[in-house]
Amino acid sequence: MPVVERIVRGGTAEVNRNLYRTVRNIVLVALTGVVLAGFLIQIPRIQILEHTARNLYFHVPMWFTLMAAVLVSAYHSFRYLQTGNLIRDVRAREAALVGLVFGLLGLFTGMVWARFTWYQGTNIWWNFDPKQSMAAVQLLIYGAYFVLRSAVEEPRQRGRIAAVYNLFAIVTVPFLLFILPRQMPSLHPGADGNPAFSEFTAPSMRWVLYPAFIAFIGLFWVIYTQRVRTSLIKLRLHGDVES
Amino acid sequence: MNHQVDLTEIAATEGGAQTDTTGLGETVYDTLWGMSDIPGRAPEGIEQVMLAEDKLYVVLAVVLIIWFGLIFLLLRTDRQLDKLEQEVEHRVPQDHDMV
């Protein structure tokens, strides 16, 4: 019974702690570098945007991190359905949870950014811009994943139902975050007649943005692994992660 | 009143443009801060750096303090997890697992 054996050893053997520490340290240094570079490197001054263009380094990686997180989550849901290994369910849950937090940060940072650029002088915080609305719907879909989980008592059944839902949820991501908002008149870059990333973006900004993607996804991985370790201790103590 | 003139001069010599966009000439805080007895000097040393770019680097300093605080928390949580994992390993027999 290799599956059971893995779970029994769960608490400490599941996570490679040396690898975890190495990656964690690299991530922390890299993210410090991203913050420094994000503030220190000169950027072209553009009307309306001004210094807020630096938000590119912090706001956009939130969404890329969400996407990476829900991919990880969906992968483990898929593996759960294959193996029935509860650790897969733990991983799917924690990845979705940390991903959801990054998504919320993306939504709120976007609101603040929009308030002082798109809606400058209008005192509008939320105007149902398609990109923002779809992003909010996306977060609700992942919020419902946790509502669904809390509704099922039995761990194995909960894992199975949640995994199936999660696989449906991942399918909505490209539609809600990319395809639909691009067909509608949105103020967000990447919408109808509005380039996401173009000749307007200084090449120097890409040298900060791309590392920022990797660093924030790395931060997700660190927090996610921390939470998996916590849940595995719970699993060992109570036989269930949601207790 | 003298100080106020000094402060305006500092703002003008530093980074170039005056950044007050209120149109009032002096902001709300100027009436308070401008009257302080601290003698205004032309920026030197650390001020020369921190006051540039519309004081953007002050924000950087704040963000870094927060970030280092978060790193500290993250590392502490890791240490606690290490200990807990070892304790669980010792105290909870393997057949306790329900799975």
Short mmCIF file of C-alpha atoms in Angstrom, two decimals:
data_model
loop_
_atom_site.label_atom_id
_atom_site.label_comp_id
_atom_site.label_asym_id
_atom_site.label_seq_id
_atom_site.Cartn_x
_atom_site.Cartn_y
_atom_site.Cartn_z
CA MET A 1 0.00 0.00 0.00
CA PRO A 2 2.40 2.72 -1.11
CA VAL A 3 -0.28 5.42 -0.88
CA VAL A 4 -1.05 4.79 2.78
CA GLU A 5 2.62 4.58 3.60
CA ARG A 6 3.24 8.00 2.10
CA ILE A 7 0.45 9.50 4.14
CA VAL A 8 1.64 7.91 7.34
CA ARG A 9 5.07 9.41 6.87
CA GLY A 10 3.34 12.59 5.75
CA GLY A 11 4.26 15.07 8.46
CA THR A 12 7.95 15.30 7.72
CA ALA A 13 8.75 13.20 4.70
CA GLU A 14 6.30 14.78 2.28
CA VAL A 15 8.13 18.10 2.01
CA ASN A 16 11.80 18.17 1.07
CA ARG A 17 13.01 20.62 3.69
CA ASN A 18 16.45 21.26 2.28
CA LEU A 19 15.01 22.13 -1.10
CA TYR A 20 12.38 24.26 0.63
CA ARG A 21 14.97 26.27 2.57
CA THR A 22 17.14 26.85 -0.49
CA VAL A 23 14.25 28.03 -2.65
CA ARG A 24 12.87 30.15 0.19
CA ASN A 25 16.15 31.99 0.64
CA ILE A 26 16.52 32.61 -3.08
CA VAL A 27 12.93 33.89 -3.25
CA LEU A 28 13.38 36.28 -0.34
CA VAL A 29 16.56 37.75 -1.81
CA ALA A 30 15.03 37.95 -5.30
CA LEU A 31 11.90 39.70 -4.09
CA THR A 32 13.97 42.22 -2.15
CA GLY A 33 15.82 42.86 -5.40
CA VAL A 34 12.54 43.31 -7.27
CA VAL A 35 11.35 45.90 -4.75
CA LEU A 36 14.66 47.77 -4.95
CA ALA A 37 14.68 47.69 -8.75
CA GLY A 38 11.00 48.59 -8.91
CA PHE A 39 11.61 51.80 -7.07
CA LEU A 40 15.14 52.68 -8.12
CA ILE A 41 15.30 52.11 -11.87
CA GLN A 42 14.30 55.12 -13.91
CA ILE A 43 11.13 54.78 -15.96
CA PRO A 44 9.75 56.93 -18.74
CA ARG A 45 7.26 59.49 -17.47
CA ILE A 46 3.85 59.08 -19.08
CA GLN A 47 0.90 61.41 -18.58
CA ILE A 48 -1.70 60.17 -16.09
CA LEU A 49 0.43 57.13 -15.20
CA GLU A 50 3.47 58.99 -13.86
CA HIS A 51 5.17 57.03 -11.06
CA THR A 52 2.19 54.64 -10.80
CA ALA A 53 3.61 52.85 -13.85
CA ARG A 54 5.80 51.14 -11.26
CA ASN A 55 2.67 49.30 -10.12
CA LEU A 56 3.26 47.12 -13.18
CA TYR A 57 5.96 45.32 -11.16
CA PHE A 58 3.63 44.52 -8.28
CA HIS A 59 0.04 44.44 -9.55
CA VAL A 60 0.50 42.27 -12.64
CA PRO A 61 2.54 39.55 -10.88
CA MET A 62 -0.40 39.10 -8.46
CA TRP A 63 -2.49 37.78 -11.36
CA PHE A 64 0.27 35.66 -12.81
CA THR A 65 0.75 34.20 -9.36
CA LEU A 66 -2.97 33.47 -9.11
CA MET A 67 -2.81 31.65 -12.43
CA ALA A 68 0.24 29.64 -11.39
CA ALA A 69 -1.46 28.80 -8.09
CA VAL A 70 -4.71 27.55 -9.61
CA LEU A 71 -2.71 25.49 -12.10
CA VAL A 72 -0.87 23.84 -9.22
CA SER A 73 -4.20 23.38 -7.44
CA ALA A 74 -5.90 21.84 -10.47
CA TYR A 75 -2.93 19.51 -11.03
CA HIS A 76 -3.23 18.16 -7.49
CA SER A 77 -7.02 17.85 -7.80
CA PHE A 78 -6.47 15.78 -10.92
CA ARG A 79 -3.92 13.62 -9.12
CA TYR A 80 -6.30 13.25 -6.19
CA LEU A 81 -8.95 11.81 -8.47
CA GLN A 82 -6.33 9.43 -9.85
CA THR A 83 -4.81 8.26 -6.58
CA GLY A 84 -7.24 9.10 -3.76
CA ASN A 85 -4.20 10.27 -1.77
CA LEU A 86 -5.41 12.84 0.75
CA ILE A 87 -2.13 14.73 0.54
CA ARG A 88 -3.12 15.65 -3.02
CA ASP A 89 -6.33 17.11 -1.64
CA VAL A 90 -4.34 19.06 0.96
CA ARG A 91 -2.09 20.46 -1.74
CA ALA A 92 -5.00 21.37 -4.01
CA ARG A 93 -6.72 23.18 -1.16
CA GLU A 94 -3.68 25.14 0.03
CA ALA A 95 -2.66 26.15 -3.49
CA ALA A 96 -6.17 27.44 -4.19
CA LEU A 97 -6.25 29.31 -0.89
CA VAL A 98 -2.93 31.09 -1.31
CA GLY A 99 -3.81 31.73 -4.97
CA LEU A 100 -7.08 33.30 -3.91
CA VAL A 101 -5.26 35.62 -1.52
CA PHE A 102 -2.93 36.73 -4.33
CA GLY A 103 -6.00 37.27 -6.54
CA LEU A 104 -7.61 39.46 -3.89
CA LEU A 105 -4.40 41.46 -3.63
CA GLY A 106 -4.46 41.81 -7.42
CA LEU A 107 -8.05 43.02 -7.34
CA PHE A 108 -7.46 45.57 -4.58
CA THR A 109 -4.20 46.89 -6.01
CA GLY A 110 -5.97 47.21 -9.37
CA MET A 111 -8.80 49.16 -7.77
CA VAL A 112 -6.41 51.59 -6.14
CA TRP A 113 -4.40 52.00 -9.34
CA ALA A 114 -7.53 52.57 -11.43
CA ARG A 115 -8.95 55.07 -8.96
CA PHE A 116 -6.02 57.42 -9.43
CA THR A 117 -5.45 56.93 -13.16
CA TRP A 118 -8.55 55.85 -15.13
CA TYR A 119 -10.89 57.58 -12.72
CA GLN A 120 -8.68 60.49 -11.73
CA GLY A 121 -10.84 63.43 -10.76
CA THR A 122 -14.08 61.44 -10.70
CA ASN A 123 -13.99 59.89 -7.23
CA ILE A 124 -14.93 56.49 -8.74
CA TRP A 125 -13.46 53.39 -7.11
CA TRP A 126 -15.41 50.75 -9.01
CA ASN A 127 -17.12 51.23 -12.34
CA PHE A 128 -17.74 47.65 -13.49
CA ASP A 129 -14.95 47.70 -15.97
CA PRO A 130 -15.20 44.29 -17.72
CA LYS A 131 -11.65 43.29 -16.82
CA GLN A 132 -12.23 44.05 -13.15
CA SER A 133 -15.69 42.49 -13.06
CA MET A 134 -14.51 39.28 -14.70
CA ALA A 135 -11.58 39.12 -12.29
CA ALA A 136 -13.99 39.52 -9.38
CA VAL A 137 -16.19 36.72 -10.78
CA GLN A 138 -13.07 34.57 -11.06
CA LEU A 139 -12.32 35.08 -7.39
CA LEU A 140 -15.92 34.26 -6.47
CA ILE A 141 -15.60 30.97 -8.38
CA TYR A 142 -12.58 30.09 -6.26
CA GLY A 143 -14.30 31.36 -3.13
CA ALA A 144 -17.13 28.91 -3.87
CA TYR A 145 -14.56 26.10 -3.89
CA PHE A 146 -14.08 26.64 -0.17
CA VAL A 147 -17.79 27.00 0.50
CA LEU A 148 -18.27 23.67 -1.25
CA ARG A 149 -15.51 22.06 0.80
CA SER A 150 -17.01 23.24 4.05
CA ALA A 151 -20.35 21.67 3.10
CA VAL A 152 -19.01 18.12 2.97
CA GLU A 153 -18.15 16.33 6.20
CA GLU A 154 -16.43 13.14 5.07
CA PRO A 155 -12.79 13.84 4.00
CA ARG A 156 -12.63 11.47 1.03
CA GLN A 157 -15.98 12.51 -0.39
CA ARG A 158 -15.10 16.16 0.21
CA GLY A 159 -11.82 15.69 -1.61
CA ARG A 160 -13.52 14.07 -4.60
CA ILE A 161 -16.31 16.63 -4.98
CA ALA A 162 -13.91 19.54 -4.46
CA ALA A 163 -11.47 18.10 -7.00
CA VAL A 164 -14.15 17.80 -9.68
CA TYR A 165 -15.31 21.35 -9.02
CA ASN A 166 -11.73 22.57 -9.11
CA LEU A 167 -11.19 21.04 -12.55
CA PHE A 168 -14.24 22.91 -13.82
CA ALA A 169 -13.02 26.12 -12.16
CA ILE A 170 -9.62 26.06 -13.89
CA VAL A 171 -11.32 25.93 -17.28
CA THR A 172 -12.96 29.32 -16.63
CA VAL A 173 -9.63 31.08 -15.97
CA PRO A 174 -8.51 31.85 -19.55
CA PHE A 175 -12.02 32.98 -20.44
CA LEU A 176 -12.59 35.27 -17.48
CA LEU A 177 -9.10 36.73 -17.28
CA PHE A 178 -8.25 36.99 -20.98
CA ILE A 179 -10.74 36.10 -23.67
CA LEU A 180 -13.92 37.81 -22.47
CA PRO A 181 -12.44 41.11 -21.25
CA ARG A 182 -10.53 41.47 -24.50
CA GLN A 183 -13.77 41.41 -26.49
CA MET A 184 -15.27 44.23 -24.49
CA PRO A 185 -14.56 47.93 -24.19
CA SER A 186 -12.34 48.05 -21.14
CA LEU A 187 -9.95 50.66 -19.88
CA HIS A 188 -7.56 47.93 -18.85
CA PRO A 189 -4.51 47.43 -21.08
CA GLY A 190 -5.02 44.34 -23.21
CA ALA A 191 -8.62 45.19 -24.01
CA ASP A 192 -10.21 46.13 -27.31
CA GLY A 193 -7.75 48.45 -29.08
CA ASN A 194 -5.71 48.86 -25.95
CA PRO A 195 -2.36 47.08 -25.98
CA ALA A 196 -1.41 45.09 -22.89
CA PHE A 197 2.25 45.34 -23.34
CA SER A 198 3.63 47.22 -26.23
CA GLU A 199 6.06 49.72 -27.62
CA PHE A 200 4.88 51.96 -24.79
CA THR A 201 6.49 49.69 -22.26
CA ALA A 202 10.13 50.57 -21.92
CA PRO A 203 12.42 47.56 -22.46
CA SER A 204 14.06 48.31 -19.13
CA MET A 205 10.74 47.68 -17.38
CA ARG A 206 10.67 44.12 -18.69
CA TRP A 207 13.93 43.43 -16.91
CA VAL A 208 12.17 44.11 -13.65
CA LEU A 209 8.76 42.67 -14.55
CA TYR A 210 9.86 39.21 -15.66
CA PRO A 211 11.97 38.57 -12.54
CA ALA A 212 9.03 39.92 -10.52
CA PHE A 213 6.79 37.21 -12.02
CA ILE A 214 9.24 34.51 -10.98
CA ALA A 215 9.87 36.02 -7.55
CA PHE A 216 6.18 36.40 -6.65
CA ILE A 217 5.36 32.91 -7.90
CA GLY A 218 8.27 31.79 -5.73
CA LEU A 219 6.74 33.60 -2.77
CA PHE A 220 3.49 31.78 -3.48
CA TRP A 221 5.39 28.52 -3.41
CA VAL A 222 7.01 29.34 -0.07
CA ILE A 223 3.72 30.29 1.62
CA TYR A 224 1.95 27.35 -0.01
CA THR A 225 4.58 24.91 1.23
CA GLN A 226 4.36 26.38 4.72
CA ARG A 227 0.62 25.81 4.68
CA VAL A 228 0.99 22.28 3.34
CA ARG A 229 3.37 21.50 6.21
CA THR A 230 0.88 22.93 8.70
CA SER A 231 -1.96 20.91 7.20
CA LEU A 232 0.08 17.73 7.24
CA ILE A 233 0.65 18.17 10.96
CA LYS A 234 -3.11 18.59 11.36
CA LEU A 235 -3.74 15.54 9.20
CA ARG A 236 -1.43 13.53 11.42
CA LEU A 237 -2.97 14.77 14.64
CA HIS A 238 -6.67 14.75 13.72
CA GLY A 239 -6.87 12.60 10.60
CA ASP A 240 -8.47 15.51 8.78
CA VAL A 241 -7.08 18.82 7.53
CA GLU A 242 -10.21 20.87 8.04
CA SER A 243 -10.40 20.36 11.78
CA MET B 1 8.32 83.35 8.38
CA ASN B 2 11.96 83.08 7.60
CA HIS B 3 11.83 79.31 7.79
CA GLN B 4 9.03 79.12 5.34
CA VAL B 5 11.09 80.92 2.77
CA ASP B 6 13.95 78.56 3.48
CA LEU B 7 11.77 75.48 3.01
CA THR B 8 10.44 76.72 -0.29
CA GLU B 9 13.96 77.35 -1.44
CA ILE B 10 14.95 73.83 -0.45
CA ALA B 11 12.06 72.38 -2.38
CA ALA B 12 13.02 74.46 -5.37
CA THR B 13 16.71 73.59 -5.32
CA GLU B 14 16.05 69.90 -4.82
CA GLY B 15 14.98 67.81 -7.81
CA GLY B 16 13.92 70.91 -9.73
CA ALA B 17 10.18 71.44 -9.99
CA GLN B 18 7.91 72.53 -7.16
CA THR B 19 5.61 69.61 -6.57
CA ASP B 20 2.75 71.34 -4.79
CA THR B 21 -0.29 71.11 -7.04
CA THR B 22 -2.86 72.45 -4.61
CA GLY B 23 -2.62 75.90 -6.12
CA LEU B 24 -2.59 77.39 -2.67
CA GLY B 25 1.11 78.12 -2.71
CA GLU B 26 1.52 76.42 0.61
CA THR B 27 -0.11 73.21 1.73
CA VAL B 28 -2.06 72.60 4.90
CA TYR B 29 0.98 71.08 6.55
CA ASP B 30 3.20 74.02 5.72
CA THR B 31 1.42 76.19 8.28
CA LEU B 32 2.34 73.61 10.91
CA TRP B 33 5.67 72.27 9.73
CA GLY B 34 6.82 75.57 8.32
CA MET B 35 6.58 77.18 11.73
CA SER B 36 8.77 74.64 13.48
CA ASP B 37 12.00 75.95 14.95
CA ILE B 38 14.14 73.46 13.08
CA PRO B 39 16.40 75.53 10.89
CA GLY B 40 15.99 74.68 7.21
CA ARG B 41 19.18 73.76 5.44
CA ALA B 42 19.96 72.83 1.91
CA PRO B 43 19.78 69.01 1.61
CA GLU B 44 23.03 67.19 2.22
CA GLY B 45 24.03 63.62 2.99
CA ILE B 46 21.09 61.26 3.26
CA GLU B 47 18.58 64.00 2.50
CA GLN B 48 20.11 64.56 -0.91
CA VAL B 49 19.14 60.98 -1.79
CA MET B 50 15.82 60.67 0.01
CA LEU B 51 14.30 63.92 -1.22
CA ALA B 52 14.96 63.23 -4.90
CA GLU B 53 12.26 61.94 -7.32
CA ASP B 54 9.44 63.59 -5.38
CA LYS B 55 10.58 61.74 -2.22
CA LEU B 56 9.89 58.38 -3.87
CA TYR B 57 12.74 56.80 -1.93
CA VAL B 58 10.99 57.51 1.34
CA VAL B 59 8.23 55.19 0.11
CA LEU B 60 10.87 52.62 -0.82
CA ALA B 61 12.24 52.77 2.73
CA VAL B 62 8.76 52.21 4.16
CA VAL B 63 8.05 49.28 1.83
CA LEU B 64 11.41 47.70 2.69
CA ILE B 65 10.75 47.96 6.42
CA ILE B 66 7.40 46.21 5.93
CA TRP B 67 8.96 43.57 3.68
CA PHE B 68 11.74 42.80 6.15
CA GLY B 69 9.13 42.49 8.88
CA LEU B 70 7.24 39.96 6.75
CA ILE B 71 10.44 38.02 6.05
CA PHE B 72 11.06 37.84 9.78
CA LEU B 73 7.56 36.41 10.34
CA LEU B 74 7.99 33.89 7.54
CA LEU B 75 11.29 32.60 8.91
CA ARG B 76 9.90 32.39 12.44
CA THR B 77 6.93 30.35 11.21
CA ASP B 78 9.36 28.01 9.49
CA ARG B 79 11.30 27.48 12.70
CA GLN B 80 8.10 26.74 14.59
CA LEU B 81 7.03 24.28 11.91
CA ASP B 82 10.38 22.49 12.14
CA LYS B 83 9.89 22.04 15.87
CA LEU B 84 6.25 20.97 15.58
CA GLU B 85 7.05 18.41 12.91
CA GLN B 86 9.73 16.86 15.09
CA GLU B 87 7.40 16.83 18.09
CA VAL B 88 4.56 15.24 16.13
CA GLU B 89 6.96 12.67 14.76
CA HIS B 90 7.89 11.70 18.34
CA ARG B 91 4.58 11.93 20.09
CA VAL B 92 1.98 10.68 17.65
CA PRO B 93 2.36 7.01 16.82
CA GLN B 94 2.09 6.24 13.15
CA ASP B 95 -1.01 4.07 13.46
CA HIS B 96 -2.83 7.07 14.87
CA ASP B 97 -3.35 8.24 11.30
CA MET B 98 -6.87 7.64 10.13
CA VAL B 99 -5.94 7.35 6.47
#
